[in-house]
């Protein structure tokens, strides 16, 4: 069977993906969610001309010189505006956020006023309109200030609150069921047998799903048993998973049962075996409404394939543009000629003395070595049949 190019595989994976529906959540639960509809302000902010400082509200035309005397006729704390009108020779003691009284057009900050009973002396005259926030300075009613597919963060939620939105329309989180497979695997924190290892892929893939805006669902570890494996697959379907991610078992060995079991459960296979390194035994398909992504069992292969295929799949379901984040950097060490598979070379990312990104590939690129991936700042992308490169050459990278 020929190997499918990475770009073709990604295009095929995303070709039949629909954007998930919308749900409305309380403002307090919207952090990290993806906005599903434009959000317009229901009010003007500030709703009235307001003081930006503590001081005195006055008419600028009354300021003949720095020695002007004015009569204090009232007070305007925040939340309690002054109901009268400021006339010639008058002023109102005002505090930050309070409405500007009728007749006033300027704020004299308290540091530049000398109070004496019911009067003040102006020590330093302000410019006309000084320290006045006009109505609508920030935004006006009806202004569309937030638009999809924005990932909502603290600053957006503060704005939404100021716009008087208690609930936010967001995309439903893609539910991603994650199933590790293999008799050799045990959960972290347990004691493995003499022929077993710790299952590490699940932790990384689950975190990746959360970072992308999805909801990871732990289906546990299935032994190399067709009946047990089929039961886990049915759990994903019963649980209405949008995506089923299997970890390992999709290759061609005698104990690699995932593809056969999924086929028996009705999966329509889209592709299998990709011209990439690490990650050749990647599998994708559809099981009813659920997209299936079979990631390799080797830890680095699994996580790299997650970056290249699972992240774009989740992004598409959330209505976002797929952005691979490709950049370029200067090679700090030579690279040999590449073969027919697209390589993703783990590398240290740094900057040279001119601020130019540079990458130093690790000498060994074994797909079991999580330590190197954790230390990597980027993946160097080596297209099929790429020529040998010397240090100083420009190379495409994916920043991790």
mmCIF file of C-alpha atoms in Angstrom:
data_model
loop_
_atom_site.group_PDB
_atom_site.id
_atom_site.type_symbol
_atom_site.label_atom_id
_atom_site.label_comp_id
_atom_site.label_asym_id
_atom_site.label_seq_id
_atom_site.Cartn_x
_atom_site.Cartn_y
_atom_site.Cartn_z
ATOM 1 C CA UNK A 1 0.000 0.000 0.000
ATOM 2 C CA UNK A 2 1.379 3.429 -0.952
ATOM 3 C CA UNK A 3 1.843 6.105 1.680
ATOM 4 C CA UNK A 4 -0.464 9.135 1.571
ATOM 5 C CA UNK A 5 1.164 12.602 1.708
ATOM 6 C CA UNK A 6 0.536 14.553 4.889
ATOM 7 C CA UNK A 7 -1.312 17.407 3.147
ATOM 8 C CA UNK A 8 -3.612 14.980 1.316
ATOM 9 C CA UNK A 9 -4.375 13.090 4.511
ATOM 10 C CA UNK A 10 -5.259 16.277 6.403
ATOM 11 C CA UNK A 11 -7.475 17.485 3.554
ATOM 12 C CA UNK A 12 -9.302 14.155 3.475
ATOM 13 C CA UNK A 13 -9.690 14.114 7.262
ATOM 14 C CA UNK A 14 -11.322 17.550 7.312
ATOM 15 C CA UNK A 15 -13.402 17.206 4.134
ATOM 16 C CA UNK A 16 -16.588 16.009 5.835
ATOM 17 C CA UNK A 17 -16.328 17.781 9.200
ATOM 18 C CA UNK A 18 -19.284 19.925 10.249
ATOM 19 C CA UNK A 19 -19.077 22.838 12.673
ATOM 20 C CA UNK A 20 -20.636 21.910 16.003
ATOM 21 C CA UNK A 21 -23.836 23.513 17.215
ATOM 22 C CA UNK A 22 -24.157 26.461 19.586
ATOM 23 C CA UNK A 23 -24.943 26.494 23.283
ATOM 24 C CA UNK A 24 -25.400 29.349 25.710
ATOM 25 C CA UNK A 25 -23.384 29.339 28.923
ATOM 26 C CA UNK A 26 -23.203 31.674 31.911
ATOM 27 C CA UNK A 27 -20.533 34.347 31.694
ATOM 28 C CA UNK A 28 -18.641 32.692 34.558
ATOM 29 C CA UNK A 29 -18.329 29.459 32.541
ATOM 30 C CA UNK A 30 -17.250 30.999 29.228
ATOM 31 C CA UNK A 31 -13.516 31.303 29.860
ATOM 32 C CA UNK A 32 -11.580 29.398 27.200
ATOM 33 C CA UNK A 33 -14.696 28.724 25.127
ATOM 34 C CA UNK A 34 -15.080 29.730 21.480
ATOM 35 C CA UNK A 35 -17.593 32.451 20.680
ATOM 36 C CA UNK A 36 -20.293 31.230 18.293
ATOM 37 C CA UNK A 37 -22.084 34.469 17.362
ATOM 38 C CA UNK A 38 -21.257 38.191 17.203
ATOM 39 C CA UNK A 39 -21.760 39.950 20.524
ATOM 40 C CA UNK A 40 -23.157 43.491 20.436
ATOM 41 C CA UNK A 41 -23.248 45.856 23.356
ATOM 42 C CA UNK A 42 -26.599 46.381 25.043
ATOM 43 C CA UNK A 43 -25.512 49.715 26.501
ATOM 44 C CA UNK A 44 -23.236 52.707 26.051
ATOM 45 C CA UNK A 45 -20.068 52.863 28.145
ATOM 46 C CA UNK A 46 -19.771 55.137 29.963
ATOM 47 C CA UNK A 47 -23.513 55.868 29.801
ATOM 48 C CA UNK A 48 -22.939 59.507 30.742
ATOM 49 C CA UNK A 49 -20.094 62.009 30.806
ATOM 50 C CA UNK A 50 -18.128 61.111 33.920
ATOM 51 C CA UNK A 51 -15.220 62.358 35.957
ATOM 52 C CA UNK A 52 -11.929 60.517 35.475
ATOM 53 C CA UNK A 53 -10.428 61.900 38.704
ATOM 54 C CA UNK A 54 -11.352 63.095 42.168
ATOM 55 C CA UNK A 55 -11.682 66.870 42.142
ATOM 56 C CA UNK A 56 -14.131 69.633 41.291
ATOM 57 C CA UNK A 57 -16.556 69.922 38.379
ATOM 58 C CA UNK A 58 -16.726 73.452 36.993
ATOM 59 C CA UNK A 59 -17.317 75.638 33.956
ATOM 60 C CA UNK A 60 -14.076 76.288 32.122
ATOM 61 C CA UNK A 61 -15.204 79.793 31.169
ATOM 62 C CA UNK A 62 -15.111 80.713 34.880
ATOM 63 C CA UNK A 63 -11.333 80.174 35.046
ATOM 64 C CA UNK A 64 -10.036 83.692 34.488
ATOM 65 C CA UNK A 65 -6.642 82.955 36.028
ATOM 66 C CA UNK A 66 -4.936 80.650 38.515
ATOM 67 C CA UNK A 67 -6.313 82.557 41.456
ATOM 68 C CA UNK A 68 -10.001 82.042 40.657
ATOM 69 C CA UNK A 69 -12.326 81.512 43.651
ATOM 70 C CA UNK A 70 -15.374 79.244 43.238
ATOM 71 C CA UNK A 71 -18.245 78.366 45.540
ATOM 72 C CA UNK A 72 -18.810 74.665 46.291
ATOM 73 C CA UNK A 73 -22.564 74.025 45.926
ATOM 74 C CA UNK A 74 -22.675 70.245 46.371
ATOM 75 C CA UNK A 75 -21.050 66.863 46.050
ATOM 76 C CA UNK A 76 -21.183 64.048 43.458
ATOM 77 C CA UNK A 77 -19.827 60.683 44.644
ATOM 78 C CA UNK A 78 -19.813 57.704 42.249
ATOM 79 C CA UNK A 79 -23.304 56.303 41.934
ATOM 80 C CA UNK A 80 -24.928 59.475 43.231
ATOM 81 C CA UNK A 81 -24.914 62.312 40.755
ATOM 82 C CA UNK A 82 -25.488 65.964 41.646
ATOM 83 C CA UNK A 83 -29.053 66.905 40.664
ATOM 84 C CA UNK A 84 -28.577 70.644 40.291
ATOM 85 C CA UNK A 85 -26.883 72.839 37.697
ATOM 86 C CA UNK A 86 -23.449 74.410 37.951
ATOM 87 C CA UNK A 87 -23.761 78.141 37.249
ATOM 88 C CA UNK A 88 -21.244 80.957 36.974
ATOM 89 C CA UNK A 89 -18.747 80.987 39.844
ATOM 90 C CA UNK A 90 -19.866 77.577 41.161
ATOM 91 C CA UNK A 91 -18.323 74.139 41.446
ATOM 92 C CA UNK A 92 -19.264 70.657 42.671
ATOM 93 C CA UNK A 93 -17.006 68.341 44.628
ATOM 94 C CA UNK A 94 -16.831 65.229 42.428
ATOM 95 C CA UNK A 95 -15.299 61.761 42.646
ATOM 96 C CA UNK A 96 -14.023 59.330 40.010
ATOM 97 C CA UNK A 97 -16.849 57.743 38.030
ATOM 98 C CA UNK A 98 -19.548 60.199 39.060
ATOM 99 C CA UNK A 99 -21.682 61.848 36.346
ATOM 100 C CA UNK A 100 -20.571 65.300 35.259
ATOM 101 C CA UNK A 101 -23.150 67.770 36.632
ATOM 102 C CA UNK A 102 -25.231 69.804 34.226
ATOM 103 C CA UNK A 103 -23.503 73.044 33.310
ATOM 104 C CA UNK A 104 -19.981 71.771 34.072
ATOM 105 C CA UNK A 105 -17.519 70.854 31.326
ATOM 106 C CA UNK A 106 -14.161 70.437 33.082
ATOM 107 C CA UNK A 107 -12.642 68.720 36.123
ATOM 108 C CA UNK A 108 -10.151 70.480 38.359
ATOM 109 C CA UNK A 109 -8.182 67.722 40.104
ATOM 110 C CA UNK A 110 -8.118 68.020 43.879
ATOM 111 C CA UNK A 111 -4.326 68.457 43.959
ATOM 112 C CA UNK A 112 -4.755 71.754 42.096
ATOM 113 C CA UNK A 113 -7.429 73.170 44.388
ATOM 114 C CA UNK A 114 -7.211 74.740 47.847
ATOM 115 C CA UNK A 115 -10.376 74.145 49.864
ATOM 116 C CA UNK A 116 -11.562 76.719 52.369
ATOM 117 C CA UNK A 117 -14.944 75.946 53.862
ATOM 118 C CA UNK A 118 -17.551 76.223 51.097
ATOM 119 C CA UNK A 119 -15.111 77.622 48.592
ATOM 120 C CA UNK A 120 -11.983 76.674 46.652
ATOM 121 C CA UNK A 121 -9.115 78.570 45.125
ATOM 122 C CA UNK A 122 -7.817 77.308 41.770
ATOM 123 C CA UNK A 123 -4.064 76.720 42.061
ATOM 124 C CA UNK A 124 -3.494 75.544 38.484
ATOM 125 C CA UNK A 125 -6.157 75.950 35.802
ATOM 126 C CA UNK A 126 -6.925 72.813 33.742
ATOM 127 C CA UNK A 127 -7.529 72.726 29.997
ATOM 128 C CA UNK A 128 -11.115 72.791 28.775
ATOM 129 C CA UNK A 129 -12.650 69.308 29.111
ATOM 130 C CA UNK A 130 -9.793 68.022 31.269
ATOM 131 C CA UNK A 131 -10.406 64.700 33.054
ATOM 132 C CA UNK A 132 -13.895 64.277 31.588
ATOM 133 C CA UNK A 133 -14.796 60.917 30.060
ATOM 134 C CA UNK A 134 -17.472 61.622 27.451
ATOM 135 C CA UNK A 135 -20.454 59.310 27.124
ATOM 136 C CA UNK A 136 -19.610 56.435 24.779
ATOM 137 C CA UNK A 137 -15.856 56.897 25.163
ATOM 138 C CA UNK A 138 -15.376 53.101 25.284
ATOM 139 C CA UNK A 139 -18.305 51.899 23.183
ATOM 140 C CA UNK A 140 -21.903 52.606 22.255
ATOM 141 C CA UNK A 141 -25.066 50.546 22.375
ATOM 142 C CA UNK A 142 -25.267 48.262 19.341
ATOM 143 C CA UNK A 143 -21.510 48.148 18.698
ATOM 144 C CA UNK A 144 -20.376 44.618 17.800
ATOM 145 C CA UNK A 145 -17.247 44.244 19.896
ATOM 146 C CA UNK A 146 -16.645 40.476 19.985
ATOM 147 C CA UNK A 147 -16.944 38.154 16.998
ATOM 148 C CA UNK A 148 -16.405 34.437 16.362
ATOM 149 C CA UNK A 149 -14.345 32.323 16.278
ATOM 150 C CA UNK A 150 -12.691 34.178 19.151
ATOM 151 C CA UNK A 151 -11.331 32.090 22.033
ATOM 152 C CA UNK A 152 -12.656 33.941 25.052
ATOM 153 C CA UNK A 153 -10.088 35.028 27.634
ATOM 154 C CA UNK A 154 -10.231 37.190 30.747
ATOM 155 C CA UNK A 155 -10.135 40.489 28.846
ATOM 156 C CA UNK A 156 -12.962 39.459 26.508
ATOM 157 C CA UNK A 157 -15.144 38.314 29.402
ATOM 158 C CA UNK A 158 -14.578 41.602 31.224
ATOM 159 C CA UNK A 159 -15.723 43.414 28.084
ATOM 160 C CA UNK A 160 -18.750 41.128 27.720
ATOM 161 C CA UNK A 161 -19.704 41.895 31.313
ATOM 162 C CA UNK A 162 -19.381 45.645 30.659
ATOM 163 C CA UNK A 163 -21.645 45.125 27.636
ATOM 164 C CA UNK A 164 -24.169 43.690 30.131
ATOM 165 C CA UNK A 165 -24.139 40.103 28.866
ATOM 166 C CA UNK A 166 -24.769 37.530 31.587
ATOM 167 C CA UNK A 167 -24.746 34.641 29.093
ATOM 168 C CA UNK A 168 -22.531 33.946 26.084
ATOM 169 C CA UNK A 169 -23.243 31.920 22.903
ATOM 170 C CA UNK A 170 -20.367 29.476 22.392
ATOM 171 C CA UNK A 171 -19.583 26.426 20.296
ATOM 172 C CA UNK A 172 -20.280 23.144 21.998
ATOM 173 C CA UNK A 173 -17.054 21.526 23.114
ATOM 174 C CA UNK A 174 -16.064 18.585 20.894
ATOM 175 C CA UNK A 175 -16.253 15.450 23.012
ATOM 176 C CA UNK A 176 -13.062 13.461 22.389
ATOM 177 C CA UNK A 177 -13.030 9.886 23.679
ATOM 178 C CA UNK A 178 -9.478 8.619 24.196
ATOM 179 C CA UNK A 179 -8.721 4.892 24.265
ATOM 180 C CA UNK A 180 -5.261 3.452 24.863
ATOM 181 C CA UNK A 181 -4.711 -0.142 23.758
ATOM 182 C CA UNK A 182 -2.214 -2.849 24.630
ATOM 183 C CA UNK A 183 -1.513 -5.523 27.241
ATOM 184 C CA UNK A 184 1.808 -3.845 27.910
ATOM 185 C CA UNK A 185 0.257 -0.639 29.311
ATOM 186 C CA UNK A 186 -0.610 0.336 32.879
ATOM 187 C CA UNK A 187 -1.788 3.674 34.222
ATOM 188 C CA UNK A 188 0.658 6.209 35.697
ATOM 189 C CA UNK A 189 1.085 5.744 39.424
ATOM 190 C CA UNK A 190 0.706 1.952 39.331
ATOM 191 C CA UNK A 191 3.398 -0.700 39.437
ATOM 192 C CA UNK A 192 4.005 -2.221 36.006
ATOM 193 C CA UNK A 193 4.676 -5.901 35.589
ATOM 194 C CA UNK A 194 8.039 -7.156 34.346
ATOM 195 C CA UNK A 195 6.949 -6.843 30.698
ATOM 196 C CA UNK A 196 4.853 -3.670 30.981
ATOM 197 C CA UNK A 197 5.355 0.090 30.618
ATOM 198 C CA UNK A 198 3.540 3.193 31.817
ATOM 199 C CA UNK A 199 0.861 4.564 29.459
ATOM 200 C CA UNK A 200 1.956 8.130 28.716
ATOM 201 C CA UNK A 201 0.174 9.066 25.484
ATOM 202 C CA UNK A 202 -3.217 9.522 27.088
ATOM 203 C CA UNK A 203 -2.038 12.314 29.412
ATOM 204 C CA UNK A 204 -0.513 14.291 26.546
ATOM 205 C CA UNK A 205 -3.429 13.821 24.151
ATOM 206 C CA UNK A 206 -5.999 14.707 26.827
ATOM 207 C CA UNK A 207 -4.122 17.920 27.635
ATOM 208 C CA UNK A 208 -3.900 18.726 23.931
ATOM 209 C CA UNK A 209 -7.664 18.277 23.586
ATOM 210 C CA UNK A 210 -8.297 20.658 26.484
ATOM 211 C CA UNK A 211 -5.872 23.238 25.083
ATOM 212 C CA UNK A 212 -7.735 23.129 21.772
ATOM 213 C CA UNK A 213 -11.131 23.686 23.401
ATOM 214 C CA UNK A 214 -12.334 20.089 23.464
ATOM 215 C CA UNK A 215 -13.573 17.848 26.260
ATOM 216 C CA UNK A 216 -11.436 14.726 26.777
ATOM 217 C CA UNK A 217 -13.231 11.557 27.849
ATOM 218 C CA UNK A 218 -11.066 8.802 29.337
ATOM 219 C CA UNK A 219 -12.029 5.353 28.037
ATOM 220 C CA UNK A 220 -9.121 3.759 29.862
ATOM 221 C CA UNK A 221 -6.789 1.055 28.549
ATOM 222 C CA UNK A 222 -8.109 -1.844 26.522
ATOM 223 C CA UNK A 223 -6.234 -5.146 26.560
ATOM 224 C CA UNK A 224 -5.346 -6.833 23.294
ATOM 225 C CA UNK A 225 -8.683 -8.587 23.166
ATOM 226 C CA UNK A 226 -11.230 -8.002 20.373
ATOM 227 C CA UNK A 227 -14.257 -8.308 22.645
ATOM 228 C CA UNK A 228 -12.905 -5.881 25.227
ATOM 229 C CA UNK A 229 -11.785 -3.474 22.521
ATOM 230 C CA UNK A 230 -15.213 -3.558 20.836
ATOM 231 C CA UNK A 231 -16.825 -2.794 24.183
ATOM 232 C CA UNK A 232 -14.722 0.329 24.611
ATOM 233 C CA UNK A 233 -15.544 1.452 21.069
ATOM 234 C CA UNK A 234 -19.262 1.063 21.784
ATOM 235 C CA UNK A 235 -18.826 3.120 24.956
ATOM 236 C CA UNK A 236 -17.518 5.965 22.795
ATOM 237 C CA UNK A 237 -20.482 5.745 20.449
ATOM 238 C CA UNK A 238 -23.010 5.431 23.292
ATOM 239 C CA UNK A 239 -21.393 8.444 24.954
ATOM 240 C CA UNK A 240 -21.913 10.447 21.733
ATOM 241 C CA UNK A 241 -18.248 11.203 21.225
ATOM 242 C CA UNK A 242 -17.555 13.571 18.359
ATOM 243 C CA UNK A 243 -14.091 12.062 17.966
ATOM 244 C CA UNK A 244 -12.723 8.682 19.019
ATOM 245 C CA UNK A 245 -8.947 8.684 19.400
ATOM 246 C CA UNK A 246 -7.264 5.309 19.719
ATOM 247 C CA UNK A 247 -3.661 5.087 20.883
ATOM 248 C CA UNK A 248 -1.682 2.220 19.412
ATOM 249 C CA UNK A 249 -2.760 -1.059 17.859
ATOM 250 C CA UNK A 250 -3.460 0.310 14.372
ATOM 251 C CA UNK A 251 -0.400 -1.130 12.657
ATOM 252 C CA UNK A 252 0.003 -4.534 10.962
ATOM 253 C CA UNK A 253 1.304 -6.758 13.747
ATOM 254 C CA UNK A 254 -0.460 -9.893 14.984
ATOM 255 C CA UNK A 255 -1.582 -8.048 18.112
ATOM 256 C CA UNK A 256 -2.625 -4.831 16.365
ATOM 257 C CA UNK A 257 -6.387 -5.287 16.520
ATOM 258 C CA UNK A 258 -7.775 -1.754 16.398
ATOM 259 C CA UNK A 259 -8.415 -1.427 12.674
ATOM 260 C CA UNK A 260 -10.089 -4.846 12.398
ATOM 261 C CA UNK A 261 -12.323 -4.245 15.410
ATOM 262 C CA UNK A 262 -13.337 -0.796 14.215
ATOM 263 C CA UNK A 263 -14.139 -2.266 10.814
ATOM 264 C CA UNK A 264 -16.328 -4.908 12.411
ATOM 265 C CA UNK A 265 -18.123 -2.156 14.325
ATOM 266 C CA UNK A 266 -18.893 -0.394 11.038
ATOM 267 C CA UNK A 267 -16.081 2.128 10.581
ATOM 268 C CA UNK A 268 -15.666 3.580 7.098
ATOM 269 C CA UNK A 269 -11.865 3.773 6.688
ATOM 270 C CA UNK A 270 -10.721 7.045 5.107
ATOM 271 C CA UNK A 271 -6.990 6.402 5.029
ATOM 272 C CA UNK A 272 -4.178 4.527 6.730
ATOM 273 C CA UNK A 273 -0.381 4.865 6.553
ATOM 274 C CA UNK A 274 0.998 8.354 5.991
ATOM 275 C CA UNK A 275 4.258 9.411 4.355
ATOM 276 C CA UNK A 276 5.583 11.009 7.520
ATOM 277 C CA UNK A 277 8.095 10.378 10.277
ATOM 278 C CA UNK A 278 7.251 9.934 13.090
ATOM 279 C CA UNK A 279 3.702 8.651 12.664
ATOM 280 C CA UNK A 280 3.449 6.460 9.567
ATOM 281 C CA UNK A 281 0.725 4.090 10.943
ATOM 282 C CA UNK A 282 -1.840 6.887 11.338
ATOM 283 C CA UNK A 283 -5.441 5.838 10.647
ATOM 284 C CA UNK A 284 -8.611 7.859 10.115
ATOM 285 C CA UNK A 285 -12.219 7.024 9.425
ATOM 286 C CA UNK A 286 -15.807 7.556 10.488
ATOM 287 C CA UNK A 287 -18.026 5.418 12.697
ATOM 288 C CA UNK A 288 -21.514 6.823 12.211
ATOM 289 C CA UNK A 289 -21.431 10.439 13.429
ATOM 290 C CA UNK A 290 -18.090 9.913 15.184
ATOM 291 C CA UNK A 291 -14.776 10.739 13.536
ATOM 292 C CA UNK A 292 -12.105 8.155 14.295
ATOM 293 C CA UNK A 293 -8.415 8.975 14.535
ATOM 294 C CA UNK A 294 -6.054 6.099 15.222
ATOM 295 C CA UNK A 295 -2.765 7.468 16.508
ATOM 296 C CA UNK A 296 0.441 5.425 16.682
ATOM 297 C CA UNK A 297 1.482 3.814 19.936
ATOM 298 C CA UNK A 298 4.988 5.287 20.099
ATOM 299 C CA UNK A 299 4.691 8.345 22.374
ATOM 300 C CA UNK A 300 6.392 10.921 20.137
ATOM 301 C CA UNK A 301 4.574 9.619 17.049
ATOM 302 C CA UNK A 302 1.266 9.877 18.877
ATOM 303 C CA UNK A 303 1.804 13.462 20.037
ATOM 304 C CA UNK A 304 3.221 14.707 16.732
ATOM 305 C CA UNK A 305 0.263 13.176 14.878
ATOM 306 C CA UNK A 306 -2.016 14.815 17.431
ATOM 307 C CA UNK A 307 -0.497 18.210 16.631
ATOM 308 C CA UNK A 308 -0.828 17.689 12.888
ATOM 309 C CA UNK A 309 -4.253 16.021 12.703
ATOM 310 C CA UNK A 310 -6.200 16.107 15.978
ATOM 311 C CA UNK A 311 -5.714 19.838 16.604
ATOM 312 C CA UNK A 312 -6.962 20.833 13.106
ATOM 313 C CA UNK A 313 -9.873 18.419 13.457
ATOM 314 C CA UNK A 314 -11.005 20.047 16.702
ATOM 315 C CA UNK A 315 -10.431 23.532 15.275
ATOM 316 C CA UNK A 316 -12.657 22.746 12.285
ATOM 317 C CA UNK A 317 -15.429 21.475 14.555
ATOM 318 C CA UNK A 318 -15.211 24.764 16.451
ATOM 319 C CA UNK A 319 -15.513 26.806 13.249
ATOM 320 C CA UNK A 320 -11.938 28.030 13.323
ATOM 321 C CA UNK A 321 -9.463 28.403 10.494
ATOM 322 C CA UNK A 322 -6.807 25.713 10.475
ATOM 323 C CA UNK A 323 -3.435 27.347 11.081
ATOM 324 C CA UNK A 324 -0.384 25.108 11.287
ATOM 325 C CA UNK A 325 1.669 27.929 12.800
ATOM 326 C CA UNK A 326 4.496 27.413 10.322
ATOM 327 C CA UNK A 327 7.462 29.761 10.648
ATOM 328 C CA UNK A 328 11.047 29.740 9.440
ATOM 329 C CA UNK A 329 14.326 29.529 11.298
ATOM 330 C CA UNK A 330 18.039 29.258 10.633
ATOM 331 C CA UNK A 331 19.559 25.806 10.931
ATOM 332 C CA UNK A 332 22.314 25.656 13.562
ATOM 333 C CA UNK A 333 23.614 22.201 12.532
ATOM 334 C CA UNK A 334 23.616 20.259 9.263
ATOM 335 C CA UNK A 335 20.815 17.894 8.237
ATOM 336 C CA UNK A 336 21.179 14.906 5.903
ATOM 337 C CA UNK A 337 19.155 14.339 2.756
ATOM 338 C CA UNK A 338 15.612 13.148 3.427
ATOM 339 C CA UNK A 339 13.816 10.104 1.988
ATOM 340 C CA UNK A 340 10.236 9.833 0.674
ATOM 341 C CA UNK A 341 8.574 10.562 4.030
ATOM 342 C CA UNK A 342 8.002 14.030 5.469
ATOM 343 C CA UNK A 343 10.099 14.359 8.611
ATOM 344 C CA UNK A 344 9.248 16.310 11.752
ATOM 345 C CA UNK A 345 12.617 16.707 13.431
ATOM 346 C CA UNK A 346 12.701 17.555 17.128
ATOM 347 C CA UNK A 347 14.926 20.557 17.777
ATOM 348 C CA UNK A 348 15.976 23.135 20.341
ATOM 349 C CA UNK A 349 14.667 26.612 19.507
ATOM 350 C CA UNK A 350 16.727 29.692 20.321
ATOM 351 C CA UNK A 351 17.649 33.136 18.977
ATOM 352 C CA UNK A 352 20.944 34.293 17.529
ATOM 353 C CA UNK A 353 22.589 37.632 18.368
ATOM 354 C CA UNK A 354 20.330 39.377 15.816
ATOM 355 C CA UNK A 355 17.117 37.975 17.249
ATOM 356 C CA UNK A 356 16.702 35.491 14.375
ATOM 357 C CA UNK A 357 15.121 32.171 15.324
ATOM 358 C CA UNK A 358 17.490 29.255 15.020
ATOM 359 C CA UNK A 359 16.994 25.521 15.498
ATOM 360 C CA UNK A 360 19.405 22.832 16.587
ATOM 361 C CA UNK A 361 18.151 19.320 15.794
ATOM 362 C CA UNK A 362 18.720 16.550 18.286
ATOM 363 C CA UNK A 363 21.096 13.913 16.994
ATOM 364 C CA UNK A 364 18.769 10.989 17.715
ATOM 365 C CA UNK A 365 15.134 11.125 16.670
ATOM 366 C CA UNK A 366 13.713 7.885 18.088
ATOM 367 C CA UNK A 367 9.915 8.051 18.358
ATOM 368 C CA UNK A 368 9.945 6.606 21.870
ATOM 369 C CA UNK A 369 11.992 9.452 23.362
ATOM 370 C CA UNK A 370 9.536 11.755 25.133
ATOM 371 C CA UNK A 371 12.354 13.512 26.956
ATOM 372 C CA UNK A 372 13.605 15.020 23.698
ATOM 373 C CA UNK A 373 10.128 16.131 22.647
ATOM 374 C CA UNK A 374 9.586 17.784 26.033
ATOM 375 C CA UNK A 375 12.882 19.659 25.589
ATOM 376 C CA UNK A 376 12.096 20.674 22.022
ATOM 377 C CA UNK A 377 10.937 24.142 21.134
ATOM 378 C CA UNK A 378 10.130 23.341 17.520
ATOM 379 C CA UNK A 379 9.768 20.660 14.889
ATOM 380 C CA UNK A 380 11.823 21.128 11.742
ATOM 381 C CA UNK A 381 9.671 20.185 8.747
ATOM 382 C CA UNK A 382 11.653 18.210 6.162
ATOM 383 C CA UNK A 383 9.658 17.627 2.954
ATOM 384 C CA UNK A 384 10.041 14.331 1.098
ATOM 385 C CA UNK A 385 13.350 14.049 -0.806
ATOM 386 C CA UNK A 386 14.650 17.301 0.706
ATOM 387 C CA UNK A 387 18.364 17.797 -0.044
ATOM 388 C CA UNK A 388 21.078 17.819 2.591
ATOM 389 C CA UNK A 389 21.423 21.186 4.311
ATOM 390 C CA UNK A 390 24.335 22.919 5.949
ATOM 391 C CA UNK A 391 24.187 25.097 9.049
ATOM 392 C CA UNK A 392 22.880 28.546 8.166
ATOM 393 C CA UNK A 393 20.193 27.323 5.809
ATOM 394 C CA UNK A 394 16.610 28.520 6.334
ATOM 395 C CA UNK A 395 14.143 25.761 7.229
ATOM 396 C CA UNK A 396 10.388 25.675 7.900
ATOM 397 C CA UNK A 397 9.481 24.922 11.509
ATOM 398 C CA UNK A 398 6.436 24.356 13.690
ATOM 399 C CA UNK A 399 6.882 26.117 17.024
ATOM 400 C CA UNK A 400 5.739 23.949 19.931
#
